[in-house]
Amino acid sequence: MTADPRAADPRTAVPLDPSLAPPGTRAFRDAGGIPADRWHADQNGETLVPTHCCFCGVQCGMYLRVDRGGKVFGVEPRNHDINRMRLCPKGINAYQQVNHPDRLTAPLMRRSRDEDFREVSWDEALDFTVAEIKRIQQSYGNDAFGLLGGASLFSEKTYLVGKFARVALKSRHVDYNGRLCMVSAAGANKLAFGIDRAGNPFSDILLTDCLLIAGSNVGECFPVMTQYVWGARDRGASLIVVDPRETAIARTADIHVALKPGTDSAFFNSVLNVVIEEGLTDEAYLAAHATGWEEVKAKAAEYPPSRAAEICGIPAEQIVQVARAFARAPKAMAWHARGIEHHSQGVENCLTVINLCTATGHIGKPGAGYGTITGQGNGQGGREHGQKSDLLPGGRSIMNEEHRRQICEIWGIEESELPPAGTSMMEMVWQMQRREIRGLIGICNNPFVSLPNYRVVKEGYDATEFHAQFDFFLSETVANAHVVFPVTTWAEDEGVMANAEARVVKHNKAQDPPPGVRTDTWVMCELARRLGTGDKFAFADSRAVFDELRTASAGTVNDYYGITYERLEETGGIAWPCPSTDHPGTPRLFEDGRTYHPDGKIHLQVVEWHPPMDPYDDEHPMSLTTGRTVAHFLSGNQTRRLGALVEQTPRPWAELHPSHGFRNGEPVRVVTRRGSEVFPALVTEAIRPDTVFIPYHWPVPTAANALTIDALDPRSKIPEYKVCACRIEHAEKIDEVPAPPVAPGHVAYPETQVSRTDPLPPTAPQGRGTSERS
Amino acid sequence: MMGRTIFIDPGRCIGCQACVSACRECDSHRGKSMIHLDYTDEGQSVASLPTVCMHCEDPVAPCAEVCPADAILVTADGVVQQADTTRCIGCANCVNACPFGVPKIDLQAKLQMKCNLCYDRTAYGLAPMCATVCPTGALFYGTVEELQAERPGVQVADTFTFGRSEVRTGVAMVVPADRVQWPVPGGLPVVEINGKDVRR
């Protein structure tokens, strides 16, 4: 790989005379030759604060432009290792959240859901919340109050969420929205390798000879990762994409396997079958580094290409081609994302990919390995520090006596006080429905859009006696709450996140929060103080939390001990495990051939394919699959208010094949066993005829998740978003996208008032629709 | 072709519109995007292609040639600037003259607007905003040598034909290495005008 000619970044930020810094920020200035009076006088004295994007798991570096008044007003590309100046539309527009007119700036409260929100003081909101927590826990037990965190929070805050639930609330019920994101991969990695992270850094993609991307629309969901994919292609690497839709990266792939949703494990078992049949396995590697190979081999024998081709709805030759390309390549890599993880067999799908990589010896070498792409900014870090229902900080298990003892020692509590494992996010919603959980605090999540089977979610939340949310916009879920705490955006606080490569990066504070807004850390510590456990939550800021987090993770697999804020600022990111302050970090795992299991081997697991949980019948013959679009992020709470992104993708659509006889833009009703909604049709040959795709970023009545099934993977408890049975019908009128809710006294952002009833613009979203020329 | 210029590689484009958003952040026309992102094969494929101003060299930029107010000026380094606001009369001659369909008219302001290769950045040695952020390198800023060093064997073209007219541009296009056609055919054949079939 030759050096990027643009690598010399003329705008490296250097510390400036602190007296000139905008209030509340560390001072940075560009050292490049940009004169102060560039074009507009109002930009004099601009400073650049190096930070990272708040959105996906790539964690691109960026500078936030801060004016002399200390306000964020723009973005400037940053030459960081991960993204080398590149950004996607979400990252470019992210700064617009910070001083957005819809920001919540005062706590909101109401005693019942029939009332309107009124602005109250912080004291009143906190006292009411604490009183309700005490009332519910005294009446129904500690476990009747739950806490749901988020994976867009800094790692320090995710650590606090776990600690707050177990020490302050003393409740077992804590989970986070990463449960909807990549816990299947986490479960599979843990089973096979004993460590839960991607095995290789992104830069290894540039060294590989064969790149397999399964269930990941890299071009839209992780656009900046595409530079690595194309970089591999430039070097002549072959590209294999497994996806029911012809996405932007599938368009030029050497092999595009457009399999039927929900058949991934049959496909990968069959690829392994061909690899074995053709004698392409790396027997020496398997003998030295793997257990369970004989059983896996026997199971693969049951999946000849002829059988898998029928299950997956693809030509059998493709399976043979993929097997040969992947196994014969000197160095091959497999990356996957939600496409194979959002299934009731999500863990098993990931295990079949690991089996394939292991059988061909493509593990733990430069350019050869295995990776999973985290969806959320801190999808990786968010599950390492005790936010997950079954985990304690440092990836420790809450079921393990020894691990419990270690954490109780750090937290200064008795082991009897530490609650047992809780339940997953979707299960918690079911418990709310059954009135087992009666009170809930949600921190930076939006289950009303992001959880499957909306009807159940709404019932569950409506059944709670008390519901509080932390957020900076009034999301659909926040609109259901009794108490709303206005908290900071990512640009108003500092903290670390771990990206998809498990590289820990530091976000810096660019501006002071607006008056009336507090950090999530402050709110949690203040609630803990009023609940009587203030001594365990005496944290002044993120740095204090991070120091405890480092200590708590020391000596575990997820070792952060050697990572400090100063080191992160100097290096631009360190991959954990990093046991000491002179340790360089571990960008690539298993280089010494040892995994993190006690025996140091890869534990291969036998996988049997089974059909998806929602059966097809005459009424529901087609598959509905959901996913993301490039302009929006997850539940859309952060992106559906930014004018440029709304303009780019104003509404969802139902993507379907021309064979159904629909015209572009025509209303199409998509019916599943959970309900039906009407979308404009986007007619394209870039999707399988038996599949319908809907992006899920919008609330009802345009929510893909009103149609999806709340079936869970038995091991990882991830919902089966990616496949359910549906049918399509002609309809009269397209369902309108509701404008995002706003707090009392706020006016909705003008750009969000896009007319939502017009027929689709001539260029359908993403330009995939048929033109009317025919 | 200019020394340091933009190279467009449609084969790398993923249609993400990062360039469109980035163009709005350019300080010389903040809030308005000058990029055209086209989908070339709608309904059959997700193929897409960004068009920036091609900064035509020969004949001297057609938009500047037809401007009755001499509002479109070309700098010494070959950058065709957007219309000088003190001269432009909003007549849209440039819109009709441009073979690539680049300039836009701001109807409210009665002014022409177009890409000016981020002159507020390139004048100081920075890459234009669109080519800086493009996640895939579909828009690349640099010299042809830098491009070829990064992507071995890449072929570029800077000459396009429109009917019998040939236009040489300052911005170049990456063309398939195995089928280098020179010059690149531009535009589509006209099939009908005002509802009349004009194919003969």
PDB file of N, CA and C in Angstrom, chain B residues 59-93:
ATOM      1  N   PRO B  59     -12.434  23.774 -25.885  1.00  0.00           N
ATOM      2  CA  PRO B  59     -12.337  25.233 -25.947  1.00  0.00           C
ATOM      3  C   PRO B  59     -12.463  25.822 -24.543  1.00  0.00           C
ATOM      4  N   VAL B  60     -11.973  27.032 -24.381  1.00  0.00           N
ATOM      5  CA  VAL B  60     -12.033  27.632 -23.056  1.00  0.00           C
ATOM      6  C   VAL B  60     -13.463  27.486 -22.547  1.00  0.00           C
ATOM      7  N   ALA B  61     -13.602  27.251 -21.269  1.00  0.00           N
ATOM      8  CA  ALA B  61     -14.876  26.808 -20.704  1.00  0.00           C
ATOM      9  C   ALA B  61     -16.109  27.325 -21.449  1.00  0.00           C
ATOM     10  N   PRO B  62     -16.932  26.412 -22.012  1.00  0.00           N
ATOM     11  CA  PRO B  62     -18.100  26.853 -22.782  1.00  0.00           C
ATOM     12  C   PRO B  62     -18.986  27.815 -22.003  1.00  0.00           C
ATOM     13  N   CYS B  63     -19.111  27.589 -20.686  1.00  0.00           N
ATOM     14  CA  CYS B  63     -19.961  28.487 -19.903  1.00  0.00           C
ATOM     15  C   CYS B  63     -19.414  29.907 -19.926  1.00  0.00           C
ATOM     16  N   ALA B  64     -18.082  30.008 -19.834  1.00  0.00           N
ATOM     17  CA  ALA B  64     -17.477  31.341 -19.833  1.00  0.00           C
ATOM     18  C   ALA B  64     -17.569  31.965 -21.220  1.00  0.00           C
ATOM     19  N   GLU B  65     -17.466  31.107 -22.243  1.00  0.00           N
ATOM     20  CA  GLU B  65     -17.515  31.621 -23.615  1.00  0.00           C
ATOM     21  C   GLU B  65     -18.845  32.296 -23.926  1.00  0.00           C
ATOM     22  N   VAL B  66     -19.918  31.712 -23.426  1.00  0.00           N
ATOM     23  CA  VAL B  66     -21.234  32.243 -23.806  1.00  0.00           C
ATOM     24  C   VAL B  66     -21.744  33.301 -22.836  1.00  0.00           C
ATOM     25  N   CYS B  67     -21.003  33.578 -21.788  1.00  0.00           N
ATOM     26  CA  CYS B  67     -21.511  34.518 -20.785  1.00  0.00           C
ATOM     27  C   CYS B  67     -21.539  35.928 -21.346  1.00  0.00           C
ATOM     28  N   PRO B  68     -22.728  36.541 -21.456  1.00  0.00           N
ATOM     29  CA  PRO B  68     -22.799  37.875 -22.045  1.00  0.00           C
ATOM     30  C   PRO B  68     -22.233  38.951 -21.127  1.00  0.00           C
ATOM     31  N   ALA B  69     -22.069  38.618 -19.857  1.00  0.00           N
ATOM     32  CA  ALA B  69     -21.633  39.638 -18.901  1.00  0.00           C
ATOM     33  C   ALA B  69     -20.190  39.441 -18.477  1.00  0.00           C
ATOM     34  N   ASP B  70     -19.495  38.519 -19.134  1.00  0.00           N
ATOM     35  CA  ASP B  70     -18.123  38.196 -18.731  1.00  0.00           C
ATOM     36  C   ASP B  70     -18.011  37.964 -17.225  1.00  0.00           C
ATOM     37  N   ALA B  71     -18.974  37.212 -16.694  1.00  0.00           N
ATOM     38  CA  ALA B  71     -18.996  37.019 -15.244  1.00  0.00           C
ATOM     39  C   ALA B  71     -18.190  35.795 -14.836  1.00  0.00           C
ATOM     40  N   ILE B  72     -17.995  34.845 -15.755  1.00  0.00           N
ATOM     41  CA  ILE B  72     -17.326  33.600 -15.383  1.00  0.00           C
ATOM     42  C   ILE B  72     -15.855  33.716 -15.742  1.00  0.00           C
ATOM     43  N   LEU B  73     -15.013  33.793 -14.743  1.00  0.00           N
ATOM     44  CA  LEU B  73     -13.590  34.041 -14.964  1.00  0.00           C
ATOM     45  C   LEU B  73     -12.805  32.759 -14.706  1.00  0.00           C
ATOM     46  N   VAL B  74     -11.722  32.599 -15.460  1.00  0.00           N
ATOM     47  CA  VAL B  74     -10.876  31.422 -15.325  1.00  0.00           C
ATOM     48  C   VAL B  74      -9.558  31.866 -14.716  1.00  0.00           C
ATOM     49  N   THR B  75      -9.146  31.187 -13.646  1.00  0.00           N
ATOM     50  CA  THR B  75      -7.891  31.585 -12.999  1.00  0.00           C
ATOM     51  C   THR B  75      -6.704  31.044 -13.780  1.00  0.00           C
ATOM     52  N   ALA B  76      -5.536  31.539 -13.433  1.00  0.00           N
ATOM     53  CA  ALA B  76      -4.322  31.127 -14.147  1.00  0.00           C
ATOM     54  C   ALA B  76      -4.081  29.628 -14.007  1.00  0.00           C
ATOM     55  N   ASP B  77      -4.516  29.045 -12.915  1.00  0.00           N
ATOM     56  CA  ASP B  77      -4.283  27.605 -12.747  1.00  0.00           C
ATOM     57  C   ASP B  77      -5.412  26.761 -13.329  1.00  0.00           C
ATOM     58  N   GLY B  78      -6.276  27.376 -14.130  1.00  0.00           N
ATOM     59  CA  GLY B  78      -7.243  26.587 -14.879  1.00  0.00           C
ATOM     60  C   GLY B  78      -8.567  26.365 -14.173  1.00  0.00           C
ATOM     61  N   VAL B  79      -8.771  26.964 -13.004  1.00  0.00           N
ATOM     62  CA  VAL B  79     -10.050  26.772 -12.313  1.00  0.00           C
ATOM     63  C   VAL B  79     -11.081  27.735 -12.875  1.00  0.00           C
ATOM     64  N   VAL B  80     -12.219  27.176 -13.314  1.00  0.00           N
ATOM     65  CA  VAL B  80     -13.294  28.019 -13.830  1.00  0.00           C
ATOM     66  C   VAL B  80     -14.143  28.426 -12.630  1.00  0.00           C
ATOM     67  N   GLN B  81     -14.098  29.713 -12.290  1.00  0.00           N
ATOM     68  CA  GLN B  81     -14.780  30.173 -11.087  1.00  0.00           C
ATOM     69  C   GLN B  81     -16.292  30.251 -11.300  1.00  0.00           C
ATOM     70  N   GLN B  82     -17.024  30.272 -10.192  1.00  0.00           N
ATOM     71  CA  GLN B  82     -18.454  30.502 -10.372  1.00  0.00           C
ATOM     72  C   GLN B  82     -18.655  31.973 -10.707  1.00  0.00           C
ATOM     73  N   ALA B  83     -19.832  32.304 -11.220  1.00  0.00           N
ATOM     74  CA  ALA B  83     -20.044  33.647 -11.750  1.00  0.00           C
ATOM     75  C   ALA B  83     -19.784  34.704 -10.687  1.00  0.00           C
ATOM     76  N   ASP B  84     -19.105  35.757 -11.111  1.00  0.00           N
ATOM     77  CA  ASP B  84     -18.841  36.889 -10.234  1.00  0.00           C
ATOM     78  C   ASP B  84     -20.188  37.562  -9.932  1.00  0.00           C
ATOM     79  N   THR B  85     -20.523  37.646  -8.671  1.00  0.00           N
ATOM     80  CA  THR B  85     -21.863  38.121  -8.315  1.00  0.00           C
ATOM     81  C   THR B  85     -22.093  39.567  -8.716  1.00  0.00           C
ATOM     82  N   THR B  86     -21.012  40.312  -8.917  1.00  0.00           N
ATOM     83  CA  THR B  86     -21.209  41.720  -9.295  1.00  0.00           C
ATOM     84  C   THR B  86     -21.499  41.847 -10.788  1.00  0.00           C
ATOM     85  N   ARG B  87     -21.289  40.776 -11.550  1.00  0.00           N
ATOM     86  CA  ARG B  87     -21.512  40.857 -12.999  1.00  0.00           C
ATOM     87  C   ARG B  87     -22.669  40.001 -13.472  1.00  0.00           C
ATOM     88  N   CYS B  88     -22.877  38.847 -12.798  1.00  0.00           N
ATOM     89  CA  CYS B  88     -23.846  37.864 -13.290  1.00  0.00           C
ATOM     90  C   CYS B  88     -25.244  38.471 -13.367  1.00  0.00           C
ATOM     91  N   ILE B  89     -25.958  38.161 -14.473  1.00  0.00           N
ATOM     92  CA  ILE B  89     -27.316  38.690 -14.640  1.00  0.00           C
ATOM     93  C   ILE B  89     -28.339  37.549 -14.560  1.00  0.00           C
ATOM     94  N   GLY B  90     -27.878  36.346 -14.224  1.00  0.00           N
ATOM     95  CA  GLY B  90     -28.818  35.240 -14.040  1.00  0.00           C
ATOM     96  C   GLY B  90     -29.515  34.802 -15.311  1.00  0.00           C
ATOM     97  N   CYS B  91     -28.857  34.942 -16.481  1.00  0.00           N
ATOM     98  CA  CYS B  91     -29.550  34.662 -17.740  1.00  0.00           C
ATOM     99  C   CYS B  91     -29.583  33.174 -18.090  1.00  0.00           C
ATOM    100  N   ALA B  92     -28.756  32.374 -17.417  1.00  0.00           N
ATOM    101  CA  ALA B  92     -28.741  30.921 -17.625  1.00  0.00           C
ATOM    102  C   ALA B  92     -28.152  30.492 -18.960  1.00  0.00           C
ATOM    103  N   ASN B  93     -27.470  31.397 -19.666  1.00  0.00           N
ATOM    104  CA  ASN B  93     -26.759  30.967 -20.873  1.00  0.00           C
ATOM    105  C   ASN B  93     -25.766  29.848 -20.539  1.00  0.00           C
TER     106      ASN B  93
END
